[in-house]
Structure formats: C-alpha cells, structure tokens
XYZ file of C-alpha atoms in Angstrom:
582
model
C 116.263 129.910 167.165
C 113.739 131.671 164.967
C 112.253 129.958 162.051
C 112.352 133.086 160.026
C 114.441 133.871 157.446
C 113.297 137.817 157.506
C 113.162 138.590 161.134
C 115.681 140.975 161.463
C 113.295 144.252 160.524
C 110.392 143.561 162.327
C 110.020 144.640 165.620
C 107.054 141.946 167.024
C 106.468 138.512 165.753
C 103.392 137.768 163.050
C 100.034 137.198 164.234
C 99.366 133.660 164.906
C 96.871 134.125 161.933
C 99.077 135.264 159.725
C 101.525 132.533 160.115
C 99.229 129.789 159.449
C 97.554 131.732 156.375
C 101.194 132.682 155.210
C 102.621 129.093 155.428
C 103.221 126.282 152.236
C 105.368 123.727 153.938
C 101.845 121.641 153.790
C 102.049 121.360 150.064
C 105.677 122.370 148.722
C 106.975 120.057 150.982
C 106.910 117.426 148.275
C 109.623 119.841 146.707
C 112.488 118.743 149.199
C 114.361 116.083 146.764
C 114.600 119.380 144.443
C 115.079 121.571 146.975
C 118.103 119.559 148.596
C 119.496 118.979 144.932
C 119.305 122.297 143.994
C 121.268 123.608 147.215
C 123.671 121.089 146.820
C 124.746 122.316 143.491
C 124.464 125.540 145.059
C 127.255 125.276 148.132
C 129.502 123.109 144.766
C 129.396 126.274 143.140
C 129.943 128.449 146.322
C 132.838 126.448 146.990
C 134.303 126.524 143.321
C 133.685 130.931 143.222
C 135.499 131.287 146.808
C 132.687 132.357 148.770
C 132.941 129.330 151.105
C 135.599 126.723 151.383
C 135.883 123.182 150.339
C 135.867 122.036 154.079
C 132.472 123.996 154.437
C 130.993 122.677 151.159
C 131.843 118.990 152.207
C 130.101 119.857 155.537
C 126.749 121.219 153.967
C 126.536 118.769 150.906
C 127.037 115.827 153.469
C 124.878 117.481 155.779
C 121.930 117.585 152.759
C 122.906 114.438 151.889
C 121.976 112.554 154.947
C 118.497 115.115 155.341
C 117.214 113.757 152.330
C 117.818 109.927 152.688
C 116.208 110.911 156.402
C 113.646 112.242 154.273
C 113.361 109.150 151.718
C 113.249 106.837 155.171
C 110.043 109.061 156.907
C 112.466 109.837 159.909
C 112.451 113.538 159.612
C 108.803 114.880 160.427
C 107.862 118.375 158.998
C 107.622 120.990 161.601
C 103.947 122.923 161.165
C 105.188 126.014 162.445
C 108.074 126.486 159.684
C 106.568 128.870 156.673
C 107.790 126.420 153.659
C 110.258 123.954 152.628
C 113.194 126.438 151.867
C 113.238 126.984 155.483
C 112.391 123.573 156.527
C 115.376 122.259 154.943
C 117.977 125.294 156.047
C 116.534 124.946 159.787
C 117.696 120.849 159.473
C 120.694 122.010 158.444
C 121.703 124.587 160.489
C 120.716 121.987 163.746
C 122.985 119.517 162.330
C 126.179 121.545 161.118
C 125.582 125.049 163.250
C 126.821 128.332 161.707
C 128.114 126.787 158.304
C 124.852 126.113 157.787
C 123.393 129.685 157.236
C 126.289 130.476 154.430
C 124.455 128.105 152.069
C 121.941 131.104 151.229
C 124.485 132.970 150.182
C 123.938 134.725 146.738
C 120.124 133.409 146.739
C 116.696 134.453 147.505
C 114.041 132.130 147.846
C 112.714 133.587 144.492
C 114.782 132.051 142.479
C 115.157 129.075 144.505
C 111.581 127.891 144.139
C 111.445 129.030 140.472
C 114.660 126.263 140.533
C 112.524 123.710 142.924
C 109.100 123.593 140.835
C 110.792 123.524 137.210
C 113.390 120.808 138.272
C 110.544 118.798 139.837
C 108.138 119.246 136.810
C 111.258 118.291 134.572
C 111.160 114.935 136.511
C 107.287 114.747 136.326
C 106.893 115.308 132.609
C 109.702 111.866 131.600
C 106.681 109.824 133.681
C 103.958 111.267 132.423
C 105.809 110.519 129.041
C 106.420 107.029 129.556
C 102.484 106.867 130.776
C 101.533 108.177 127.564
C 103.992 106.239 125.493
C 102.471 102.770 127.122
C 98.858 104.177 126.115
C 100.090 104.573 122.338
C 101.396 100.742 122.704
C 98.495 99.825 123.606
C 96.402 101.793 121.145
C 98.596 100.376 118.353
C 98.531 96.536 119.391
C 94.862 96.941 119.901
C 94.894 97.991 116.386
C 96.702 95.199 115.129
C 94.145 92.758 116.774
C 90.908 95.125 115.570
C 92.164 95.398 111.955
C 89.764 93.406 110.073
C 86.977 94.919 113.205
C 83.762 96.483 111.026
C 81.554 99.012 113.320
C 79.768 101.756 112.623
C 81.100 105.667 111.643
C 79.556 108.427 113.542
C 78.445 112.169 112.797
C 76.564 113.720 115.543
C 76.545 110.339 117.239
C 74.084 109.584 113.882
C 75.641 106.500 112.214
C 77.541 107.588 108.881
C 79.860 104.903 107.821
C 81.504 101.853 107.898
C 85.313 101.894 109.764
C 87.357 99.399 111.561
C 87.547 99.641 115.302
C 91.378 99.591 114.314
C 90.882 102.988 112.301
C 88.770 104.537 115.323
C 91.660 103.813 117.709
C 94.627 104.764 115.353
C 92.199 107.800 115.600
C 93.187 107.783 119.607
C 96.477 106.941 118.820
C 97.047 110.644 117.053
C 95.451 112.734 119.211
C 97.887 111.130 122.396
C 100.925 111.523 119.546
C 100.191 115.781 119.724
C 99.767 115.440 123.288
C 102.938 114.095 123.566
C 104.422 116.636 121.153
C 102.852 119.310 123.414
C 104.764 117.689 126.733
C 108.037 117.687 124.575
C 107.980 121.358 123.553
C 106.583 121.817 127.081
C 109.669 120.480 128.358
C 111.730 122.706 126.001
C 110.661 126.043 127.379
C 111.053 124.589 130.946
C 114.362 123.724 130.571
C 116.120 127.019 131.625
C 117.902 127.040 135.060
C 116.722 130.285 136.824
C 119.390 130.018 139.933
C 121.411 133.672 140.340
C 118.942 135.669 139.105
C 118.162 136.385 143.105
C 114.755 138.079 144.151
C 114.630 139.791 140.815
C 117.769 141.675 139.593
C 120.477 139.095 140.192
C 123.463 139.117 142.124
C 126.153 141.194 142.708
C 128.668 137.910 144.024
C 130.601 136.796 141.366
C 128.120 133.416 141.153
C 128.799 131.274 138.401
C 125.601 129.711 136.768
C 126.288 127.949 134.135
C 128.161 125.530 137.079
C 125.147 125.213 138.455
C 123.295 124.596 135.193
C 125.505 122.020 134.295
C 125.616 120.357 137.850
C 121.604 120.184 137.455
C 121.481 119.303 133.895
C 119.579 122.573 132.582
C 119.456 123.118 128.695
C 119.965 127.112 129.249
C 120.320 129.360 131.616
C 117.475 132.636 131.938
C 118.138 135.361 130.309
C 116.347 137.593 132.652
C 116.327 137.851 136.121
C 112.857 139.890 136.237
C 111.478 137.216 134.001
C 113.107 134.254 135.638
C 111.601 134.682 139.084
C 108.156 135.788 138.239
C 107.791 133.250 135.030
C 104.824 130.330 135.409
C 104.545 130.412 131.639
C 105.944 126.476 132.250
C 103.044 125.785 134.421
C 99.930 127.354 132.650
C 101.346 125.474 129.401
C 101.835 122.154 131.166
C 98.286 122.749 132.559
C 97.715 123.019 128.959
C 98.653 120.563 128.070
C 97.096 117.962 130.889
C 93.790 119.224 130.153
C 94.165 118.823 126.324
C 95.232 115.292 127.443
C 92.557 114.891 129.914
C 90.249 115.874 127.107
C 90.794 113.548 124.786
C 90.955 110.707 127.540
C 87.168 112.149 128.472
C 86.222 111.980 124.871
C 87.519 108.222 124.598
C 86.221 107.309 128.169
C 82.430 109.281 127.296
C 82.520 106.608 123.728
C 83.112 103.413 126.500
C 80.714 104.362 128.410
C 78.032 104.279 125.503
C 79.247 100.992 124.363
C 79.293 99.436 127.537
C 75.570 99.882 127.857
C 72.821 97.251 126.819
C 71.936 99.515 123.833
C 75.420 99.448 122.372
C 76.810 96.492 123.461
C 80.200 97.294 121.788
C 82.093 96.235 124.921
C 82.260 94.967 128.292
C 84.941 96.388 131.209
C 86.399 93.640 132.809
C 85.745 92.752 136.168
C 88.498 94.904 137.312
C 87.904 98.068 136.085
C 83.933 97.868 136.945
C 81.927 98.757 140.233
C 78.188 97.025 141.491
C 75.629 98.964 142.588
C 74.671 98.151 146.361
C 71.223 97.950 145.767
C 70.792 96.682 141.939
C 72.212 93.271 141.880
C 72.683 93.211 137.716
C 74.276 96.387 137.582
C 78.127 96.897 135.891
C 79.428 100.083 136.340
C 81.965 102.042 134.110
C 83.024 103.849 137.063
C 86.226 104.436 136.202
C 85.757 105.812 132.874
C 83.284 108.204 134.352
C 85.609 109.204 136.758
C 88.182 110.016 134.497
C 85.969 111.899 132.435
C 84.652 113.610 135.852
C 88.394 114.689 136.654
C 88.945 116.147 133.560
C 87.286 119.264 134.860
C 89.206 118.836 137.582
C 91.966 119.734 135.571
C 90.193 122.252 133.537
C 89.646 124.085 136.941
C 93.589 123.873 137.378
C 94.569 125.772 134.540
C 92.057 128.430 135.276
C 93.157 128.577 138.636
C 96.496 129.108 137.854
C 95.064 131.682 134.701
C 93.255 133.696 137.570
C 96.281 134.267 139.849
C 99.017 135.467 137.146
C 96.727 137.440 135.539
C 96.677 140.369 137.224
C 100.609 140.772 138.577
C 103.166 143.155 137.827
C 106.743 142.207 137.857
C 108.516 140.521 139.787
C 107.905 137.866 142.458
C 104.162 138.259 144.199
C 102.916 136.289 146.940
C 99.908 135.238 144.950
C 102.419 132.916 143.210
C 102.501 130.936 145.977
C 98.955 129.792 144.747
C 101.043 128.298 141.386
C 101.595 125.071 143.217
C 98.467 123.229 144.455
C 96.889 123.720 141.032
C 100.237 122.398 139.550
C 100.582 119.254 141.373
C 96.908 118.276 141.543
C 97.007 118.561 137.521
C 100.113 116.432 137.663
C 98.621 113.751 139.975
C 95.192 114.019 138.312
C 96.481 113.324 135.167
C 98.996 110.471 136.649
C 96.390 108.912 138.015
C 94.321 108.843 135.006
C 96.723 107.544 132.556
C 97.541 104.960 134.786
C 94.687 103.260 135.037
C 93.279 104.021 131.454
C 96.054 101.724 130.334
C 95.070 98.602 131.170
C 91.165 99.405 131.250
C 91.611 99.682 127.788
C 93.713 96.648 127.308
C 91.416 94.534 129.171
C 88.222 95.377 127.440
C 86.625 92.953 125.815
C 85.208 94.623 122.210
C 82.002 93.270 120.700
C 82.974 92.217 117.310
C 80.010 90.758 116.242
C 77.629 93.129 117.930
C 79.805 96.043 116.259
C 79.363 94.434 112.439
C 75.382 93.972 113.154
C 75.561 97.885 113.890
C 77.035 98.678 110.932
C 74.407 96.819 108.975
C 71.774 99.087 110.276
C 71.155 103.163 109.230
C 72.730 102.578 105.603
C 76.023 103.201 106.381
C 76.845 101.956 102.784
C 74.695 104.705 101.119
C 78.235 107.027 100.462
C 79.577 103.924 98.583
C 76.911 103.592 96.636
C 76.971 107.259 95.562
C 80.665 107.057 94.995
C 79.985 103.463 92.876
C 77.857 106.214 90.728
C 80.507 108.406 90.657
C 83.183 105.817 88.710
C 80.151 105.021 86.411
C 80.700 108.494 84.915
C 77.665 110.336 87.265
C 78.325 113.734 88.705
C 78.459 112.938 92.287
C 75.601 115.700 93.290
C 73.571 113.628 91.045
C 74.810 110.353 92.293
C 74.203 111.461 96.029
C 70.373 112.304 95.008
C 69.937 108.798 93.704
C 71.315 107.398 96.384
C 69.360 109.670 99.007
C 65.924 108.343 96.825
C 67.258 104.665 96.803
C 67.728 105.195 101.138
C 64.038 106.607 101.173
C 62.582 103.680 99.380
C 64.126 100.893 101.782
C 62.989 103.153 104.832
C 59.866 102.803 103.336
C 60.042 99.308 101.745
C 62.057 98.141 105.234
C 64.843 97.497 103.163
C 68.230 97.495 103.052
C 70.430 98.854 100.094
C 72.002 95.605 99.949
C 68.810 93.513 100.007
C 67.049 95.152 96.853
C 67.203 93.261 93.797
C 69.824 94.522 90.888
C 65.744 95.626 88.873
C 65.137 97.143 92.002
C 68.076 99.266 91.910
C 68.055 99.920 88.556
C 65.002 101.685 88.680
C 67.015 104.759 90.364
C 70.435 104.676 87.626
C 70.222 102.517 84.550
C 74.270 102.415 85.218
C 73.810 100.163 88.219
C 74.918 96.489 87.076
C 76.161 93.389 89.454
C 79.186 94.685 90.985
C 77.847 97.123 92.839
C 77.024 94.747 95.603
C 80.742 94.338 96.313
C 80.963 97.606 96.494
C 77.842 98.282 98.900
C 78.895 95.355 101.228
C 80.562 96.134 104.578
C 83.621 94.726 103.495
C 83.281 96.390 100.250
C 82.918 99.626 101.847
C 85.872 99.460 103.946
C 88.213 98.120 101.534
C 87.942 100.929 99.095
C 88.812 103.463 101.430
C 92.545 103.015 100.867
C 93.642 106.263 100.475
C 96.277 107.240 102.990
C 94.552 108.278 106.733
C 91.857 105.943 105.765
C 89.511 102.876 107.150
C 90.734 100.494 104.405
C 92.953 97.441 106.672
C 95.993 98.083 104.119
C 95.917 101.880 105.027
C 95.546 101.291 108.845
C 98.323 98.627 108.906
C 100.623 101.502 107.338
C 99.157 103.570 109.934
C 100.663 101.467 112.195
C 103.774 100.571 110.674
C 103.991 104.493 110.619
C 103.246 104.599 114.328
C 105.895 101.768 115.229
C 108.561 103.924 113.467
C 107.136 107.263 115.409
C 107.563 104.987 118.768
C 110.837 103.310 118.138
C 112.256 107.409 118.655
C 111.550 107.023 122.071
C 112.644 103.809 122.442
C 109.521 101.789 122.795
C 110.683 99.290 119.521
C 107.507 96.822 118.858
C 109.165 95.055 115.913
C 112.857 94.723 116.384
C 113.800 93.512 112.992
C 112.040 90.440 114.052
C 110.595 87.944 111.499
C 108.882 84.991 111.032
C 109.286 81.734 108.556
C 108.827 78.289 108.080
C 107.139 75.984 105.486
C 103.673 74.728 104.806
C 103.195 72.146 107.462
C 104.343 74.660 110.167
C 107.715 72.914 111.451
C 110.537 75.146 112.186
C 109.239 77.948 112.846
C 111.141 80.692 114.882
C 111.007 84.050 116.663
C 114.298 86.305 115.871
C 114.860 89.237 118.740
C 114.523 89.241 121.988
C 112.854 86.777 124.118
C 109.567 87.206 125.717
C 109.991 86.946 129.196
C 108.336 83.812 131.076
C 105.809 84.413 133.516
C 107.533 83.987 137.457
C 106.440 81.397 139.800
C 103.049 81.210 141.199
C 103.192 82.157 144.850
C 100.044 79.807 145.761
C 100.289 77.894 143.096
C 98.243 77.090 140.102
C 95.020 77.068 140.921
C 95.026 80.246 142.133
C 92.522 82.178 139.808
C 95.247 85.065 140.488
C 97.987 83.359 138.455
C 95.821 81.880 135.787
C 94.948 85.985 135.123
C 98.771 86.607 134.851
C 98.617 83.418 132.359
C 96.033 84.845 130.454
C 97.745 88.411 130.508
C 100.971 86.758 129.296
C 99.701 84.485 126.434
C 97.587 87.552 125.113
C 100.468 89.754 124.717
C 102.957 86.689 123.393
C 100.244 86.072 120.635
C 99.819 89.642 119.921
C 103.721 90.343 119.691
C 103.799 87.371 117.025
C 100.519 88.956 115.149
C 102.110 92.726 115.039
C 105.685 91.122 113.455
C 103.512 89.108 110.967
C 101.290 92.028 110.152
C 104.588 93.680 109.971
C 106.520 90.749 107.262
C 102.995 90.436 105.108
C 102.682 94.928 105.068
C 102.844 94.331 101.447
C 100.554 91.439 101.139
C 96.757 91.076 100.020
C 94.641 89.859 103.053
C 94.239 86.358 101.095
C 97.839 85.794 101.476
C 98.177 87.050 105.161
C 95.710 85.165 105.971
C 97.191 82.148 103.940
C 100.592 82.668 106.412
C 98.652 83.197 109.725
C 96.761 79.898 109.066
C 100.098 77.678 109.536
C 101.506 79.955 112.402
C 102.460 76.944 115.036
C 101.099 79.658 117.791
C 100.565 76.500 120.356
C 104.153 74.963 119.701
C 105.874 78.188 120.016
C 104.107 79.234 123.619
C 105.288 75.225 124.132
C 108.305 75.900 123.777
C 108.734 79.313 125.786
C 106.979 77.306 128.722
C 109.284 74.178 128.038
C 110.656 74.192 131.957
C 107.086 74.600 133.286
C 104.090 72.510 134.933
C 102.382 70.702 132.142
C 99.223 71.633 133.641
C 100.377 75.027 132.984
C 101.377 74.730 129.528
C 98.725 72.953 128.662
C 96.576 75.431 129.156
C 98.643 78.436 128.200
C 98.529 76.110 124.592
C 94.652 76.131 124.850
C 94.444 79.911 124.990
C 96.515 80.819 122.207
C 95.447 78.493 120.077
C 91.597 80.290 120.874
C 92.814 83.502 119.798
C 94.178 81.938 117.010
C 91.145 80.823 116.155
C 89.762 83.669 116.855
C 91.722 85.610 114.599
C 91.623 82.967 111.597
C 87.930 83.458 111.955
C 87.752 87.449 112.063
C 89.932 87.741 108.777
C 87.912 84.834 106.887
C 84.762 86.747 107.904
C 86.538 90.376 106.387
C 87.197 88.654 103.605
C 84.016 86.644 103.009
C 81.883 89.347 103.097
C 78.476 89.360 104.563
C-alpha cells in the first residue's frame, strides 16, 4: 500500500531525495495526541452530518483510540519512510480497520488539519507554561515578604544611585513576569479559533458542521476565513513573542545573579544545586545555569526570526515553507519550559547577602537624593538643593567622607537650613522609609505591592492568604493557624540521616515559616513596623512546626524546631536592624 496520500496524478514515484527532504514525521510527530483528537471529533461529526455511519464512526474512533494509548505505551514505532504524522496516523488506521479507514479524510485537507494539530497543541502548551510562570510570581512574592526590611544598593548604568529593598527590586521581577503573563493570555485569545472545514483553502462543499467540531474540541470560535485559516501563523510569531519577551527578562534577572554571585558583589551565593566546578580550578562556583538561561535566550530570539523569515515572503494560501513553522515553534516552547523550570527553584534556593547588600549601600552616596529632597521640604528649590548636595558629595570624595559622617557645622557650611534631623533622613533606613509613595522602595508600599500581587494571583487560583489569620496573647499560648493545613513532609526512604531528607526538612520548614510570615505581614498591612515587629516577636514559630510534626521522630522534630526558630531569629534581627538604623 502506498504511503501517499497524493499518488494518484503522478506517473513515477519521488526521488529518494525528495522524500527524505520533503518529510516532517521527525518533528510533527509529537503532534499525534492532537492529531488523533482532532480526527476523532472529526469521524463524530462525519457520523452526526450522514457522510459515514454510526457503525463506521465507532470503528474509526475505537480504532484511534487504541493508536494513541499504543502511542502513550512506546509500542507503535514511527515509520521513516511516511512524509508526516497526518499520514502516519491514517496508514495505522487503515492497517487496523481496512477501507473504513480512508473515509475519515473525508471533507479535510491536511491544511486545515495541521492548522487544527499545532493550535490545539500550543493551546495545551501555553496552561503549563502558565502555571510555570505563575509558580515564578509565588516565588517572587514570598521572597519579597522575607527581603522586606532587605537595604541594597539602586542602580543607573550599573552606577549605584539609591537605596531600595531587595523586596522592591524583585516586586520589580514580579511585574515584568505579570505582562508576560498578560501577553500568554491574549496570546491564547487569538489562538483560540478552530480552523477545521475550511479545507486546503476555500472550504468545503459537504455539508460539514463545525461548530460540532468546535465544541467537541473546546474552541472559543470558529475562523472566519478559510484563506486565512490555513495559511495563519500569526499564533506562532506572537507566542514566539512572547517567549522571547519572557526569555528576556529571565536573561536580565539571570545577567544581575551572575554579578552578585561574584567575589566583587557578594550579594548571593547559588546553592550547591544549581552551581557547576571547574575541572581544573578547585575554588571555582559556577552560575552555570543562569548563564545558560541567559545564553538560550537568543536561542529563542533566533526562533522568532526564523519563523519572521519564512512567512514573510508568502502569498495566500498554504505554502510548503510553512512546514518550517514547527521546529522554531517547539524549540521556543521547550526552551522556554526548560528555563522556567529550573529558574524556579534557583531562585528560591539562593542564599541573598543581607549584610554584604546594606555595606553596599553605604558606599557611592546613595543618600545624596535624600538629602537634596530634605532641602527641598526646608523651602529650597530643588535645582538649588541638588547643587548643594552635588558640592556636599564633592567635599566627602575629597575629605573621604561620608554624608552621614560630617558633623551638623560641617554640613551647615553648604545650607544654613540644615539642622539635626536631617540625619534620619540621610540614613539608609531613613532613605527607604520616605519613599512611600505608591510603586515605591518604602516596606509599607512594597507590602501593598504585595498584598496587591496576592489579590492579582488569587484570579488564577494560586490563593497565598486564604482568609487565614493569626492570634494569641502576650506569652504566646494558643496560638493557631486558620485554613488549610500545610502538608507534612512523607517518610524518609533511608531514613534520617540521609542528608537527602534533612534537604526536604529544610525545604519544608522554610516554606511553613514563610507561609506564617506572608499571613502576618498580611493581619499587621496596616501596622507601623514597631508594632509588627512587636507581634512577630511572640509568634510560637517552634511550637507550631511541633505541633504539625506531633506523629514524627523526635529527632526529627527537634530539629525541624531548631530551624525555624533560626529564621525566626533571623527575621527578629533583620527588622530590629531596619528599624534601628545604622
């Protein structure tokens, strides 16, 4: 039997040359769930419009059926010689159910059956790339929450400018993944139109139902064109689009950990995990995958300009060149799969520098804006106020001071209107807690960010604070988590001492204390610092891990106890520090 579904006006055979360079099964054969699914709905609606009967549907859908789950098991093996998975599949099915099997392409072409097959299979591609994106933002946001009161350094031109938090710069993140997911969503929007019936471009002339089979597949709309329906990859080049918008920012976040991981920065350290040796510099600890990802972001780049390149130039309708629509396609899917996968917990395993970043800040007069804005409320135009301050800088660079460090004489000798309090203002702290304005550095204004970006991720389900809350009185008894439970960690497999399971310990205890911090930072929204850090202070953190671990290994609780009451600690000590000033 030939494996050619056009072989009836050719007199000889293709070249063996031609075949090979003509075939796609080697790539589009990761279509076949979408193929299968789409020919299924297909014979229903045959079936339903009298152009086969029910005994033949039943036959064929049956027939499909058991092809795929041959397919899901890695029984079936893809012949090399067959041009592409349209044929692939009708070839299978013609072996198993003979003659019935070559009505199932009735009222198609294999135009509009691959414009079906790619958009139902990037349909299925863009909900996990959404849920990949929507753990980033989680992660961005309870980083956040743990970074609020987390001074480092502003940049311009990579030239230090001002004081943030490390919370602001990754609320920062947080908002540029928010528009790419905006971007996937309209993405998905425009892809949603079910192109079946429009035929090799100008339809059909069988009385084919389609919105059946648009319904049957779970398509928003049906094409309006058949021209435009079979020759359309506008759903391609924009998801492109969108992955290497994505990809950019990931490069741009990636390119800032590289910097800080290095000895000059010192910001942060990759864990263990997520960093490479070098095999002939024993000290070495590589970023590599943060330079990979930002290495495969031009990977991506080089998708969408693929893609750019081969509809540029084509008239309507269907062209072979659009065969070339897929490789670029999926490698800019798995690229970008790949990516956000492992960004995820890079990011939530990195250890940040909090003490290294606040020394940073203290360097390169990040606090010379404030003190031109402390002018500013004295009653000083603020061109005026930014030339005294610009003087004041120049003096210290050449006194080897700091703003901070001169004497109130010294600083009076630039603006008589200088008195005490402009040390508060000029402080780290001081510099960052004025900035409360909405979008900005100030902790207040970032926890609304995040409050904000709770709400934004409860829409798609991913609820941080369910309503929860926390109470009790001053000597910590009776305290109590409302919503659901966090699950337990499962059994250790080799029990434990294996270094393994006291990393999934460690993992679990970091996001249990982290959940309790985001609901508190979440009940005290409202709240000066002083008093949230008044509540945090008799938060029984150790009694209420003891009591999630209650049927477990004292060994283990023990030390799940000792860890959270460290980053309790921890965290006691990073708000007394914010609010203590330096």
């Amino acid at each position: 039997m030939s494996s050619k579904m056009w072989g009836g006006r050719f007199q000889k055979p293709p070249h063996r040359l031609t075949e090979e360079f003509n075939a796609s099964l080697s790539f589009d054969r990761r279509l076949y769930r979408q193929d299968i699914k789409g020919s299924m709905a297909h014979a229903a609606m045959l079936a339903k419009q009298g152009l086969i009967t029910e005994e033949e549907k039943e036959l064929i859908i049956k027939a499909l059926q058991e092809i795929m789950s041959a397919l899901d098991r890695g029984e079936l093996q893809f012949d090399p010689g067959v041009e592409d998975i349209h044929t692939q599949v009708e070839l299978w099915l013609i072996e198993r159910i003979g003659t019935t099997g070559k009505k199932l392409h009735t009222g198609r072409s294999r135009n509009d059956q691959v414009a079906l097959d790619v958009r139902m299979y990037l349909k299925e591609e863009i909900g996990e790339i959404r849920e990949l994106l929507l753990d980033l933002e989680e992660t961005l946001v309870s980083l956040a929450e743990e970074h609020l009161y987390t001074i480092m350094p502003g940049y311009t031109h990579l030239q230090k400018g001002q004081p943030v938090t490390l919370a602001h710069h990754l609320m920062a993140y947080f908002e540029m993944f928010w528009r790419d997911l905006g971007r996937l969503e309209d993405c998905k929007k425009r892809l949603d139109f079910m192109p079946l019936g429009s035929g090799a471009l100008a339809g059909s002339g069988l009385d084919l139902d389609r919105e059946y089979v648009r319904e049957q597949l779970g398509f928003a709309e049906l094409t309006r064109n058949s021209l435009d329906a079979v020759s359309d990859r506008d759903f391609a080049l924009e998801f492109l689009s969108f992955a290497s918008i994505t990809m950019m920012h990931l490069s741009r976040f990636c390119e800032e950990l590289v910097l800080w991981s290095t000895d000059e920065f010192k910001f942060v350290e990759m864990d263990d995990a997520f960093a490479t040796g070098s095999s002939l510099m024993p000290q070495k600890k590589n970023p590599d995958v943060a330079e990979l990802i930002r290495g495969k972001t031009g990977r991506v780049y080089g998708d969408l300009m693929c893609l750019f390149t081969v509809m540029k130039g084509l008239p309507l309708a269907y062209n072979k060149d659009m065969q070339e629509d897929k490789e670029p396609l999926f490698d800019g899917i798995d690229t970008l799969k790949k990516c956000l996968a492992v960004f995820t917990p890079m990011l939530r395993t990195a250890k940040f520098n909090r003490q290294r970043m606040a020394e940073a800040t203290r360097g390169g007069f990040t606090n010379a804006t404030d003190m031109a804005d402390y002018l500013v409320v004295k009653g000083i135009p603020f061109r005026v106020a930014h030339e005294i301050a610009g003087r004041a800088v120049l003096y210290c660079i050449e006194k080897n001071k700091t703003l901070e460090s001169m004497g109130l004489e010294e600083l009076k000798q630039f603006s008589p209107e200088i008195e005490d309090d402009v040390y508060d203002r000029i402080s780290l702290n001081g510099c960052v807690a004025s900035r409360k304005v909405k979008g900005g550095t100030a902790p207040e204004a970032v926890r609304d960010a995040i409050l904000e970006a709770n709400k934004l991720l409860s829409e798609f389900g991913r609820v941080r604070v369910s309503g929860g809350s926390l109470s009790g009185d001053e000597e910590g008894e009776d305290w109590e988590q409302d919503g659901e439970e966090p699950l337990k960690p499962k059994e250790p497999e080799a029990g434990f001492s294996d270094e393994s399971w006291r990393y999934e310990i460690d993992e679990w205890v970091e996001g249990f204390f982290h959940s309790l911090v985001s609901m508190l930072n979440a009940f005290t929204a409202e709240q000066p610092p002083e008093e949230v850090l008044a509540t945090l202070e008799i938060v029984p953190f150790g009694q209420l891990v003891r009591e999630q671990l209650s049927d477990r290994e004292e060994e283990l609780i023990e030390y799940a106890v000792e860890k959270v009451n460290q980053l309790h600690q921890a965290e006691l000590e990073r708000l007394k520090a914010y609010l203590g000033g330096e």
